mmCIF file of C-alpha atoms and ligand atoms in Angstrom:
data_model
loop_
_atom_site.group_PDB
_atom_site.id
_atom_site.type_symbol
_atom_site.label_atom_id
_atom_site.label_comp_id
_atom_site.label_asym_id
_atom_site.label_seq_id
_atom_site.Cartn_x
_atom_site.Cartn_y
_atom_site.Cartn_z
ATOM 1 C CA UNK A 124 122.256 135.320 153.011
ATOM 2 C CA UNK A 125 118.877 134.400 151.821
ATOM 3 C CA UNK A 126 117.152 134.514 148.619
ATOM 4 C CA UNK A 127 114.145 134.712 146.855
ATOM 5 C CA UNK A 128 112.987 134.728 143.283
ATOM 6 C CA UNK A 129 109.954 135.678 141.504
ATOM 7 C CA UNK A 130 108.872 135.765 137.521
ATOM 8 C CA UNK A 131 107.036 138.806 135.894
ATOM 9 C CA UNK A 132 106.068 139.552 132.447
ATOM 10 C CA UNK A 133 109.041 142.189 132.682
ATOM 11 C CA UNK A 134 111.662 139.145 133.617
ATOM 12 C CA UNK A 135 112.969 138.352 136.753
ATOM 13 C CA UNK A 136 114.070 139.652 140.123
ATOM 14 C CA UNK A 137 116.093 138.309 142.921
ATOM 15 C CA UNK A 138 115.725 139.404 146.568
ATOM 16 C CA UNK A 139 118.708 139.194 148.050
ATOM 17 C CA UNK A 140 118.607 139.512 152.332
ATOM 18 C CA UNK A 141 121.181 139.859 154.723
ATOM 19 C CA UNK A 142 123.467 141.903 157.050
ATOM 20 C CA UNK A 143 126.285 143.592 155.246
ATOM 21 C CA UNK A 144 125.319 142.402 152.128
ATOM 22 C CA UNK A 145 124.886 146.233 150.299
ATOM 23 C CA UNK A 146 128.612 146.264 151.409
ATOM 24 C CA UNK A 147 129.430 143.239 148.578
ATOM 25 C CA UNK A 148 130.013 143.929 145.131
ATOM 26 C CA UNK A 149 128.849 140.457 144.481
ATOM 27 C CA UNK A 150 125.274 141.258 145.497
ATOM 28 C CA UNK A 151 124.880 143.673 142.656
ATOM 29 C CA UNK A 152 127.262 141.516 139.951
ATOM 30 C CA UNK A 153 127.673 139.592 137.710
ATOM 31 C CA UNK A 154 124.611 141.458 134.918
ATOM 32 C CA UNK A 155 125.730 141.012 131.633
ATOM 33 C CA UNK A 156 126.747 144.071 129.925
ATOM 34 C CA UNK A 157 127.089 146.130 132.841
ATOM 35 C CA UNK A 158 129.693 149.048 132.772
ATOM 36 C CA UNK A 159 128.563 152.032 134.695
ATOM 37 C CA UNK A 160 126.073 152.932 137.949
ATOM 38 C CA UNK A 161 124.084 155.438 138.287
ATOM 39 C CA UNK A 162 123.342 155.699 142.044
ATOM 40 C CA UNK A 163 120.661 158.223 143.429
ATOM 41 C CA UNK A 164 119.542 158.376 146.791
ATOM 42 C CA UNK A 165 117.974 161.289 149.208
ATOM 43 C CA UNK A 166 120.127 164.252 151.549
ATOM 44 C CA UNK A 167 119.314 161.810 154.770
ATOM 45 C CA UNK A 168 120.380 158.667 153.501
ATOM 46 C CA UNK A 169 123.714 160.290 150.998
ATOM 47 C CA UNK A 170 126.044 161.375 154.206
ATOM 48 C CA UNK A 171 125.316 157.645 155.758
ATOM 49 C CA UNK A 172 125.643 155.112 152.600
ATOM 50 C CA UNK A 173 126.075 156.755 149.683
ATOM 51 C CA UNK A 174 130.297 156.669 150.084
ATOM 52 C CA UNK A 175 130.446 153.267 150.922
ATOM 53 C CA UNK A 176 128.465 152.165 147.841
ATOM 54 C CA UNK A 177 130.298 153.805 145.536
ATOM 55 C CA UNK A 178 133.107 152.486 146.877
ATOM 56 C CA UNK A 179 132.226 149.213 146.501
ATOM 57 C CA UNK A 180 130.829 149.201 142.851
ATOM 58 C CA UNK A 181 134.070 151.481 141.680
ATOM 59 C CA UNK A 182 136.064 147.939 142.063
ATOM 60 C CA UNK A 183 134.342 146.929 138.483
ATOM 61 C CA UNK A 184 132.478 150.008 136.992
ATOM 62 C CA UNK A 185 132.001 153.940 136.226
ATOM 63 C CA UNK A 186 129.958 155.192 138.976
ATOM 64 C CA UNK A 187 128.281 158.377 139.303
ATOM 65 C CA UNK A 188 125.758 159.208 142.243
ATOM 66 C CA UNK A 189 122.747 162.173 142.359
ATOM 67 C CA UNK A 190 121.348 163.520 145.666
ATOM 68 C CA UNK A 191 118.068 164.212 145.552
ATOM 69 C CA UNK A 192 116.363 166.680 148.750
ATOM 70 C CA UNK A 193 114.417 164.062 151.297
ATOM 71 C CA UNK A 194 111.578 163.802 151.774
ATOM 72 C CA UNK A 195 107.808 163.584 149.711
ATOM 73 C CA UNK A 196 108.421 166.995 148.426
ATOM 74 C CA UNK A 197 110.769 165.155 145.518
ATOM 75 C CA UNK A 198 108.443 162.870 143.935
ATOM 76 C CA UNK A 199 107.701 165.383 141.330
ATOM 77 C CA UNK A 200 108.020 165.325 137.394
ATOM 78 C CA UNK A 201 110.589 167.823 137.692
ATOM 79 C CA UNK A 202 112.913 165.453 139.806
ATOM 80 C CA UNK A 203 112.265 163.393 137.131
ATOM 81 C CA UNK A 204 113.582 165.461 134.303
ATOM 82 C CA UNK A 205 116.875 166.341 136.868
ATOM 83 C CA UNK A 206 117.274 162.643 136.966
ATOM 84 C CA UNK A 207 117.104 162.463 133.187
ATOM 85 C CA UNK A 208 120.021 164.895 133.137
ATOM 86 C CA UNK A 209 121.735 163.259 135.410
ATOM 87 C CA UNK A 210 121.436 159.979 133.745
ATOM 88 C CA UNK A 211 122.498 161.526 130.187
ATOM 89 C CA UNK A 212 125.173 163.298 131.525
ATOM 90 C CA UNK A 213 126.849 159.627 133.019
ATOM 91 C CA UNK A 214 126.104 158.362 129.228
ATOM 92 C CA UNK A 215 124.383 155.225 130.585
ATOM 93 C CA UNK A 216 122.565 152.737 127.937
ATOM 94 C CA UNK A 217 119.620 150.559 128.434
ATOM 95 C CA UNK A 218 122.079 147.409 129.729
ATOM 96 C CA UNK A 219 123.975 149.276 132.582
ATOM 97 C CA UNK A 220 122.576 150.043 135.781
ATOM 98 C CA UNK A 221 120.518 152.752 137.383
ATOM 99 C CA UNK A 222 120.572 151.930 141.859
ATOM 100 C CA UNK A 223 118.085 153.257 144.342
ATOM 101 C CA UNK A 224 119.477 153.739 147.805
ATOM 102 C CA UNK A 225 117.226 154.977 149.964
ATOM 103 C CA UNK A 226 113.086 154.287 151.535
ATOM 104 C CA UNK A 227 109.985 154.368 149.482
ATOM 105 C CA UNK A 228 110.360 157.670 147.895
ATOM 106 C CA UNK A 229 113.736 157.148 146.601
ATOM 107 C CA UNK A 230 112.703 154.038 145.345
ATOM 108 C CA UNK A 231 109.345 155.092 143.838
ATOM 109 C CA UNK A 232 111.031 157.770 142.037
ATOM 110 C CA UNK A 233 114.175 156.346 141.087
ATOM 111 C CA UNK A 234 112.167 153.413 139.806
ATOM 112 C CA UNK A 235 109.899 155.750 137.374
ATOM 113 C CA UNK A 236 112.777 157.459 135.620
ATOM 114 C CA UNK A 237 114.269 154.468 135.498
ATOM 115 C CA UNK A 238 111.603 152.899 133.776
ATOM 116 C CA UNK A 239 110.692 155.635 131.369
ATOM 117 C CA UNK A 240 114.753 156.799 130.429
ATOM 118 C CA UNK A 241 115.635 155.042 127.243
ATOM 119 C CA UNK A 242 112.263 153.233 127.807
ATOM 120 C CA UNK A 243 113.587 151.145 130.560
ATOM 121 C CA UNK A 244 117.132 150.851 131.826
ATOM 122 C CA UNK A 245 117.917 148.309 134.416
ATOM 123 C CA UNK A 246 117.439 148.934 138.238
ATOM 124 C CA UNK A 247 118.859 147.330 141.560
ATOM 125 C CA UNK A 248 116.986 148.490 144.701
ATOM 126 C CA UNK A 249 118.283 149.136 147.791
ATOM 127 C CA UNK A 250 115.910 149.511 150.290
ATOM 128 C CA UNK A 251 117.180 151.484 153.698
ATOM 129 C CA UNK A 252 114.021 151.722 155.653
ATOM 130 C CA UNK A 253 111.893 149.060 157.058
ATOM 131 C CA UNK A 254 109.100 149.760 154.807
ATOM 132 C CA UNK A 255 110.781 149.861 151.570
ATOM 133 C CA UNK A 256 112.248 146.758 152.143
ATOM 134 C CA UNK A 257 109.456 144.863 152.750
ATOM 135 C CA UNK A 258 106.680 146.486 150.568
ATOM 136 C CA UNK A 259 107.990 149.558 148.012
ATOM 137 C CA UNK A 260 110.960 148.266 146.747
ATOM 138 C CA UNK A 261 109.363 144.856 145.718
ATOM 139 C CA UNK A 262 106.871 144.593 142.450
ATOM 140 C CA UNK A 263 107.914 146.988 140.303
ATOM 141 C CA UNK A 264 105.292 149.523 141.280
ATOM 142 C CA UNK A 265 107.009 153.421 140.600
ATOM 143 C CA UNK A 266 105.756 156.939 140.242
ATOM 144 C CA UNK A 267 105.699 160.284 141.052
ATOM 145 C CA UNK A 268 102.865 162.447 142.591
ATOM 146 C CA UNK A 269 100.981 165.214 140.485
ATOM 147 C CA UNK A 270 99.264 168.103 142.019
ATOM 148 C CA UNK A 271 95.869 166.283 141.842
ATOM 149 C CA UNK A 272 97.088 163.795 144.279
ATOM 150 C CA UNK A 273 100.103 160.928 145.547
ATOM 151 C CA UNK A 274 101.407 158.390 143.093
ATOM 152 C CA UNK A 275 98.568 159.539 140.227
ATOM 153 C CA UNK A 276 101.892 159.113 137.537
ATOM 154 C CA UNK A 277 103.673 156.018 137.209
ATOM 155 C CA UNK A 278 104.647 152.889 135.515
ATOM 156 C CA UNK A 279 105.099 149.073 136.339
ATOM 157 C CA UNK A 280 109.000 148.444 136.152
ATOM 158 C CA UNK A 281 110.115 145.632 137.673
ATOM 159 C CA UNK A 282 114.028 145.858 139.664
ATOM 160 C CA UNK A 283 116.178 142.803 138.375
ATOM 161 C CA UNK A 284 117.405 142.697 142.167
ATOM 162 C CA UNK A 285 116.575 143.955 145.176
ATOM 163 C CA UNK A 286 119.158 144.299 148.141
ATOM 164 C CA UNK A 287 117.853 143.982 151.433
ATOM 165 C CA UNK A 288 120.411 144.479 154.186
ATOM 166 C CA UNK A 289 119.056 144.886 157.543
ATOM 167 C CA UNK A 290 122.343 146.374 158.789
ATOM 168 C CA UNK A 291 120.562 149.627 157.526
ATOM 169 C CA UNK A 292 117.755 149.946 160.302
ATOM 170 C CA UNK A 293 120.416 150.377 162.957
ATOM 171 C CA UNK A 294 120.380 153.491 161.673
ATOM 172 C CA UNK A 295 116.324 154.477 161.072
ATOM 173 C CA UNK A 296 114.675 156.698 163.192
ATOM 174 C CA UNK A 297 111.921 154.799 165.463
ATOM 175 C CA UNK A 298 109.128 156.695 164.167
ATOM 176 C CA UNK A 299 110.153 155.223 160.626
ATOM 177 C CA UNK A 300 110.651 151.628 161.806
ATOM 178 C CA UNK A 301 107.152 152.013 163.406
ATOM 179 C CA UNK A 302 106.102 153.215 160.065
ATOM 180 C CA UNK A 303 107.710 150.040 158.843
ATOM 181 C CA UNK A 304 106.016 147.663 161.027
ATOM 182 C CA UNK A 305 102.388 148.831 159.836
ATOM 183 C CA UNK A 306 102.849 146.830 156.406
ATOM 184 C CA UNK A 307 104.454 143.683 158.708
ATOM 185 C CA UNK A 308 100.982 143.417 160.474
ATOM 186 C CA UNK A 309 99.481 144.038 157.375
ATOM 187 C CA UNK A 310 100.666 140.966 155.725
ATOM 188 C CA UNK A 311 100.706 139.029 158.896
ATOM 189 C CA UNK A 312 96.668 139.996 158.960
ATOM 190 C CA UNK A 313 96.235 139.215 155.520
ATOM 191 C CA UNK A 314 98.603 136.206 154.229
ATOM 192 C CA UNK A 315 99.996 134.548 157.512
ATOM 193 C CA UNK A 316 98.608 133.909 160.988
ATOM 194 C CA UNK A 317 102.299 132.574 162.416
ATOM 195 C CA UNK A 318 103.464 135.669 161.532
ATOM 196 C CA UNK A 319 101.290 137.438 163.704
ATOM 197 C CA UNK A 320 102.229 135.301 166.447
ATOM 198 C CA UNK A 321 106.287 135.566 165.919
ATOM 199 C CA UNK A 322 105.301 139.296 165.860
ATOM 200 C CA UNK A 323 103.858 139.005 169.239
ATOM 201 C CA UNK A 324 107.012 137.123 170.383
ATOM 202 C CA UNK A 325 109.253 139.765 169.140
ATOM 203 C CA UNK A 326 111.259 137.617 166.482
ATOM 204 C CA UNK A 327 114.577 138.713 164.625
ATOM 205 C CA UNK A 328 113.989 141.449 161.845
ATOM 206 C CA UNK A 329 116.047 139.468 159.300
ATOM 207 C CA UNK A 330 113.871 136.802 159.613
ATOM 208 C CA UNK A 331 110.253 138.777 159.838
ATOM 209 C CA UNK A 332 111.699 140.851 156.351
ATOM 210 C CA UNK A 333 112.172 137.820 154.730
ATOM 211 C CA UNK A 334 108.804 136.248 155.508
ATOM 212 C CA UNK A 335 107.242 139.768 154.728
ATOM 213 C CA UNK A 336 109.603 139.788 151.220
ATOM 214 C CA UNK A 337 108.531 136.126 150.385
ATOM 215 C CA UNK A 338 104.793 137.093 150.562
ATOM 216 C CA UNK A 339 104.877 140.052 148.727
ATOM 217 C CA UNK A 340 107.004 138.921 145.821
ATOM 218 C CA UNK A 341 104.601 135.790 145.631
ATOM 219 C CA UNK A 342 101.619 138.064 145.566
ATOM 220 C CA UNK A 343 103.452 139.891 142.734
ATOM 221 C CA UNK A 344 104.795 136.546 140.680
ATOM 222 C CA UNK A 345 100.833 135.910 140.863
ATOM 223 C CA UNK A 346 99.359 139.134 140.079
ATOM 224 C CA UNK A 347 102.018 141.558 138.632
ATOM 225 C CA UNK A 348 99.125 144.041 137.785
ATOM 226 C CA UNK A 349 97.290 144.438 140.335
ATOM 227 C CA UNK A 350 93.895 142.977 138.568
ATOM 228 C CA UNK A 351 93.487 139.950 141.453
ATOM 229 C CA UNK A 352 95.192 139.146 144.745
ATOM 230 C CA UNK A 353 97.217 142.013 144.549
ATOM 231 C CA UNK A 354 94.243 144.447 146.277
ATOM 232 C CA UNK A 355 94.763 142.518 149.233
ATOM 233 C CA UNK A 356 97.865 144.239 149.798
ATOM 234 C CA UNK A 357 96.087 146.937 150.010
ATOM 235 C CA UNK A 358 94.076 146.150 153.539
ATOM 236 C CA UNK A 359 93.885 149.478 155.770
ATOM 237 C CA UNK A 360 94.998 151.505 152.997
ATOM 238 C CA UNK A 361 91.526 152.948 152.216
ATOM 239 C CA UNK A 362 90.837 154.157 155.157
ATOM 240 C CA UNK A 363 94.278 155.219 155.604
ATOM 241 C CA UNK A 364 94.994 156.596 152.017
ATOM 242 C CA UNK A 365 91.844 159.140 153.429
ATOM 243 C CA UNK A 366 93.256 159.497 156.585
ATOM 244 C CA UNK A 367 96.194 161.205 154.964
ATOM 245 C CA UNK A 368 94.553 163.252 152.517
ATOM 246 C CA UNK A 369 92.141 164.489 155.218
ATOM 247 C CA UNK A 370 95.410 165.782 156.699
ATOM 248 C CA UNK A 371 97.137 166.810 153.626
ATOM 249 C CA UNK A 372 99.692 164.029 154.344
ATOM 250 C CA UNK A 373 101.462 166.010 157.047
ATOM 251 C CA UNK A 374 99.276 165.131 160.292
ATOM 252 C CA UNK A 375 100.205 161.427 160.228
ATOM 253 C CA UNK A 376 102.943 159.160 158.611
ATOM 254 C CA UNK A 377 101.967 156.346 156.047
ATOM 255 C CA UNK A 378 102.565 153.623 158.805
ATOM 256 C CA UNK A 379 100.485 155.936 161.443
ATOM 257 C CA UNK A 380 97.093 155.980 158.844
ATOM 258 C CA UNK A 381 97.305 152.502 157.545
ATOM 259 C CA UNK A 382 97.827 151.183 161.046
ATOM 260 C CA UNK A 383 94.665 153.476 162.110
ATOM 261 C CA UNK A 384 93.447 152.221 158.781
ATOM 262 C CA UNK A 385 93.148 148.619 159.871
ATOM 263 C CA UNK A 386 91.848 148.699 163.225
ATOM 264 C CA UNK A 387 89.094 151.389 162.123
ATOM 265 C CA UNK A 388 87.774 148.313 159.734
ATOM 266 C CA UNK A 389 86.506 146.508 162.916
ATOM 267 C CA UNK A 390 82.908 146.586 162.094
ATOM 268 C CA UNK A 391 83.542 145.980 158.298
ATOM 269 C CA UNK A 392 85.893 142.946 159.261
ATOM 270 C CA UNK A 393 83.576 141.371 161.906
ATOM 271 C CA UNK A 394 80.042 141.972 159.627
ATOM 272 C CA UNK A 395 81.291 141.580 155.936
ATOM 273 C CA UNK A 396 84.721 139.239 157.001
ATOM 274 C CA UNK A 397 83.467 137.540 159.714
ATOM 275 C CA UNK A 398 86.558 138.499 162.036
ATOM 276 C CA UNK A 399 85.731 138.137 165.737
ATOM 277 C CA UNK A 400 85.606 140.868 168.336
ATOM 278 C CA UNK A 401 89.023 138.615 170.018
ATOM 279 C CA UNK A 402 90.705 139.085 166.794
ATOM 280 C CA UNK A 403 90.150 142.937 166.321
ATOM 281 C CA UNK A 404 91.010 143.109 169.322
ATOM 282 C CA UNK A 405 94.564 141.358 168.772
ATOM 283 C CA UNK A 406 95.196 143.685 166.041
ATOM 284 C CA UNK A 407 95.072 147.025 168.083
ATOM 285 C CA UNK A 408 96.965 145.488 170.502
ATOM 286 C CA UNK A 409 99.670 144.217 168.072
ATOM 287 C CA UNK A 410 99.512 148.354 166.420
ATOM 288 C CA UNK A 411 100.166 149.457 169.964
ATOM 289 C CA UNK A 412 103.068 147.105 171.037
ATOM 290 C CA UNK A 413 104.985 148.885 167.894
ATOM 291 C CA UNK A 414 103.591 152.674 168.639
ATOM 292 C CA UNK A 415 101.358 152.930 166.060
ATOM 293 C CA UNK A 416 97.938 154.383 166.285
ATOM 294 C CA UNK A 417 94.490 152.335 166.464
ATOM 295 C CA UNK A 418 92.027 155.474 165.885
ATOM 296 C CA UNK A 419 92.635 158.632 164.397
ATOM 297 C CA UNK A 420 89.470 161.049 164.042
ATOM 298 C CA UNK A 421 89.264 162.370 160.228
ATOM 299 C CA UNK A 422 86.277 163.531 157.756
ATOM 300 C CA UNK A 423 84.731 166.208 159.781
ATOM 301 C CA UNK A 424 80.900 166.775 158.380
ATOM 302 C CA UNK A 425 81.385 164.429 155.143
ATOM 303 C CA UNK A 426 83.746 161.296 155.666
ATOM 304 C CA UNK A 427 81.952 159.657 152.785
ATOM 305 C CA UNK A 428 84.089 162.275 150.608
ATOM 306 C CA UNK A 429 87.052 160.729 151.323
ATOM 307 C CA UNK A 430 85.731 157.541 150.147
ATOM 308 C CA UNK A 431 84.062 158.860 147.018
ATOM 309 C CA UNK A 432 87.472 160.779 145.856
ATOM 310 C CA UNK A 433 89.881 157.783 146.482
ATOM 311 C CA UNK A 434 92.134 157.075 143.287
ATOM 312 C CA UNK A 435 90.875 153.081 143.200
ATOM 313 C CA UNK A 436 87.421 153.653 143.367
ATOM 314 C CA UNK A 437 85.547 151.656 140.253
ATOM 315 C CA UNK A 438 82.341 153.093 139.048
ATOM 316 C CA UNK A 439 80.309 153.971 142.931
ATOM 317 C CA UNK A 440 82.267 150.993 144.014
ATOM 318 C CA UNK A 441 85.114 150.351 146.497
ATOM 319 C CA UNK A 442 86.871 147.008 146.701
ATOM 320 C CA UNK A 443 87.362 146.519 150.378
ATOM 321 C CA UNK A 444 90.004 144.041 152.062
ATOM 322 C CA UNK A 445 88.683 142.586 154.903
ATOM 323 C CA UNK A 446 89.185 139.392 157.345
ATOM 324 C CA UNK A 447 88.105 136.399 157.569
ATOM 325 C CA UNK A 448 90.704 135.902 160.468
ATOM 326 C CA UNK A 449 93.992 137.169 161.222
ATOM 327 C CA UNK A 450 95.876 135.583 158.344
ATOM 328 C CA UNK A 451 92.953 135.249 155.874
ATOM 329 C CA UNK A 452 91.965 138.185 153.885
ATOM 330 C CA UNK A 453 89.066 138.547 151.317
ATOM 331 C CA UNK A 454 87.864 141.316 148.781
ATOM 332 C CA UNK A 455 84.216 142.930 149.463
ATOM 333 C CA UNK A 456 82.432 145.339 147.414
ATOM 334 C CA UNK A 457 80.739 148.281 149.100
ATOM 335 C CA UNK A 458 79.748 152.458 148.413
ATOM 336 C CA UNK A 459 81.760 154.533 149.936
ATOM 337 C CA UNK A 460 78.325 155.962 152.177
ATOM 338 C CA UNK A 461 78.370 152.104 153.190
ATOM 339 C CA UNK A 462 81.791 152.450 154.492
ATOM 340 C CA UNK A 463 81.693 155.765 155.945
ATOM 341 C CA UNK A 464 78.728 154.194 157.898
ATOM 342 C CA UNK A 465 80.751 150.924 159.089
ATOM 343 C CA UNK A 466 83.889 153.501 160.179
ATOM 344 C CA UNK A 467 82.024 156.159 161.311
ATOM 345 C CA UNK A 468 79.904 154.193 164.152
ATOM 346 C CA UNK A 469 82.842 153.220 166.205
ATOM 347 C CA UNK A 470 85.069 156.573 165.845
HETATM 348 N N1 LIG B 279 102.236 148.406 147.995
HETATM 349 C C1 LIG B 279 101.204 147.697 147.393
HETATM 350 C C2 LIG B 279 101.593 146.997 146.134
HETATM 351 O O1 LIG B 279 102.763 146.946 145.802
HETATM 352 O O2 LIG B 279 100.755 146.490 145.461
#
């Protein structure tokens, strides 16, 4: 097992990553002051894992477990407030333990009421998809989505561990691991050229979540709040974030649009980043080895209204990620007509 630790204003978590370990009580114990669980995870991931957990944590504490429906459709307010009766109704304080089991909506959820019950009980994450386990479930980002648009509620609350057990993606569908593997060549494009390359070579997942893991929760350790280095984190997610709103988040997966997302920046990355045409090239090919797209057509008549509605825009200004070079990433300011323009001419 490996592990790594980072600092926040809101204390500190420990990644734990292995195979088997979610099946150890010691990975969640010893907390001080710990006497019951409060386990909720999603219908896909319940008839798979949820069992086995409890199983494991009944050795030394109360567990109870809730069951929330898969899927996007969950991350309301009112899941909230059924996870706020759930979580009275186990009589859980602010030292025991609330556990997410399940991928990024679980987590994102789970991590919100958890944060705002009591004003902040405890939380372990337990990551089961490929995604959450090396972006969601690490830095304390949670919320819920409101009408107006995805993630527009929420709260910074970090976990005090996260679980990582790789064991889990025997059992992901492909189209989810692909999902996954958008956010690996994310970080390997922004934070770490070898990576790139042990992508190409088709390394170990245990060993490309832990790299992945190690950047992130040093991004986070640096900027918890997302003021700084943080953004870059965020590189194909503008174009992706209005990817997915141009098709009501049911044409393409996260993974699908960010992966789109990143190769769509090639003009933006070569003239603002200075990224060579080799390079861009590199990246497609890297989105295609793991089945995600490299183009996906979106904006009809008025693109630039994708831009100019996207939640992080400041003032008429978008901070853009681009690259420098695969494994160097930089923050550009731009309009969103500018960046309609740069997309646009190569769709
Ligand atoms: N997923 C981006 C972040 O945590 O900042």
């Amino acid at each position: 097992m490996k592990s790594i630790t980072y600092k926040t204003a809101g204390g500190e978590t420990e990644i734990l990553i292995g195979r088997g370990i979610a099946g150890k009580k010691e990975s969640f114990l010893p907390l001080k002051g710990v006497m019951r669980a409060a386990i909720v995870t999603d219908s896909n991931v319940a008839p798979l894992y949820l069992d086995a957990l409890c199983g494991v944590l009944k050795e030394e504490l109360k567990v109870d477990s809730y069951v929330l429906p898969a899927g996007e459709e969950s991350k309301t307010l009112t899941s909230v407030e059924k996870l706020y009766g759930f979580f009275d109704r186990t009589g859980i304080t602010r030292t025991d333990l609330i556990i997410a089991l399940g991928g990024g909506v679980v987590g994102d959820i789970t991590g919100f009421a958890a944060a705002t019950f009591l004003r902040g009980v405890r939380i372990i994450q337990v990551p089961t998809t490929l995604l959450a386990m090396t972006d969601s479930a690490i830095g304390g980002k949670t919320g819920v989505d409101l009408p107006s648009g995805k993630n527009r509620a929420g709260a910074f609350h970090q976990p005090v561990r996260v679980i990582v057990d790789p064991d889990f993606l025997e059992t992901l569908p492909p189209e989810q691991y692909s999902c996954g593997m958008a956010e690996v060549i994310k970080y390997a494009c922004i934070k770490d050229g070898a990576l790139f390359e042990r992508l190409k070579r088709g390394d170990d997942n245990e060993d490309i979540i832990y790299t992945c893991a190690a950047i992130k929760a040093g991004v986070v350790q640096r900027d918890q709040f997302d003021s700084g280095e943080r953004k870059l984190l965020n590189f194909g997610h503008t174009v992706g974030h209005a990817i997915e709103r141009y098709y009501n988040y049911s044409g393409y997966n996260h993974g699908q649009a960010v992966a789109a997302g990143m190769c769509m920046l090639r003009n933006a990355n070569m003239t603002l980043g200075g990224l060579s045409a080799a390079e861009c090239d590199e990246i497609e090919d890297m989105c295609r080895k793991y089945g995600l797209p490299v183009r996906i057509d979106f904006g009809g008549d008025d693109p630039e209204e994708y831009f100019r509605t996207d939640k992080k825009l400041e003032g008429d200004t978008i901070k853009l990620v681009v690259l420098e070079k695969i494994g160097s990433a930089k923050i550009v300011q731009c309009t969103p007509a500018q960046l309609a323009c740069l997309v646009m001419r190569q769709q």
